């Protein structure tokens, strides 16, 4: 495997993981924002 190709794959994997983590965090933070907006709910 060529090092540049490996580096490209790693960058792609890193960006993919970053996007996935951000999606998971936004989904996890969504209910808490609703709870914070409606304290009586």
CSV table of C-alpha atoms in Angstrom, one decimal:
chain,number,residue,atom,x,y,z
A,1,UNK,CA,0.0,0.0,0.0
A,2,UNK,CA,1.3,3.5,-0.9
A,3,UNK,CA,1.7,5.8,2.1
A,4,UNK,CA,-0.2,8.6,0.4
A,5,UNK,CA,-3.1,6.3,-0.3
A,6,UNK,CA,-3.1,5.1,3.3
A,7,UNK,CA,-3.0,8.8,4.5
A,8,UNK,CA,-6.0,9.6,2.3
A,9,UNK,CA,-7.9,6.7,3.7
A,10,UNK,CA,-7.1,7.7,7.3
A,11,UNK,CA,-8.3,11.3,6.6
A,12,UNK,CA,-11.5,10.0,5.1
A,13,UNK,CA,-12.1,7.7,8.0
A,14,UNK,CA,-11.4,10.5,10.5
A,15,UNK,CA,-13.8,12.8,8.8
A,16,UNK,CA,-16.4,10.1,8.6
A,17,UNK,CA,-16.0,9.3,12.3
A,18,UNK,CA,-16.2,13.0,13.2
A,19,UNK,CA,-19.4,13.4,11.3
A,20,UNK,CA,-20.9,10.3,13.0
A,21,UNK,CA,-19.9,11.5,16.5
A,22,UNK,CA,-21.4,14.9,15.8
A,23,UNK,CA,-24.6,13.2,14.7
A,24,UNK,CA,-24.7,11.0,17.8
A,25,UNK,CA,-24.0,14.0,20.0
A,26,UNK,CA,-26.8,16.1,18.3
A,27,UNK,CA,-29.3,13.2,18.8
A,28,UNK,CA,-28.2,12.8,22.4
A,29,UNK,CA,-28.4,16.5,23.1
A,30,UNK,CA,-31.8,16.9,21.5
A,31,UNK,CA,-34.0,15.5,24.4
A,32,UNK,CA,-32.0,17.6,26.9
A,33,UNK,CA,-32.6,20.8,25.0
A,34,UNK,CA,-36.4,20.0,25.0
A,35,UNK,CA,-36.2,19.4,28.8
A,36,UNK,CA,-34.3,22.6,29.3
A,37,UNK,CA,-36.8,24.6,27.2
A,38,UNK,CA,-39.9,23.1,29.0
A,39,UNK,CA,-39.0,22.6,32.7
A,40,UNK,CA,-42.6,21.6,33.5
A,41,UNK,CA,-42.9,18.9,30.8
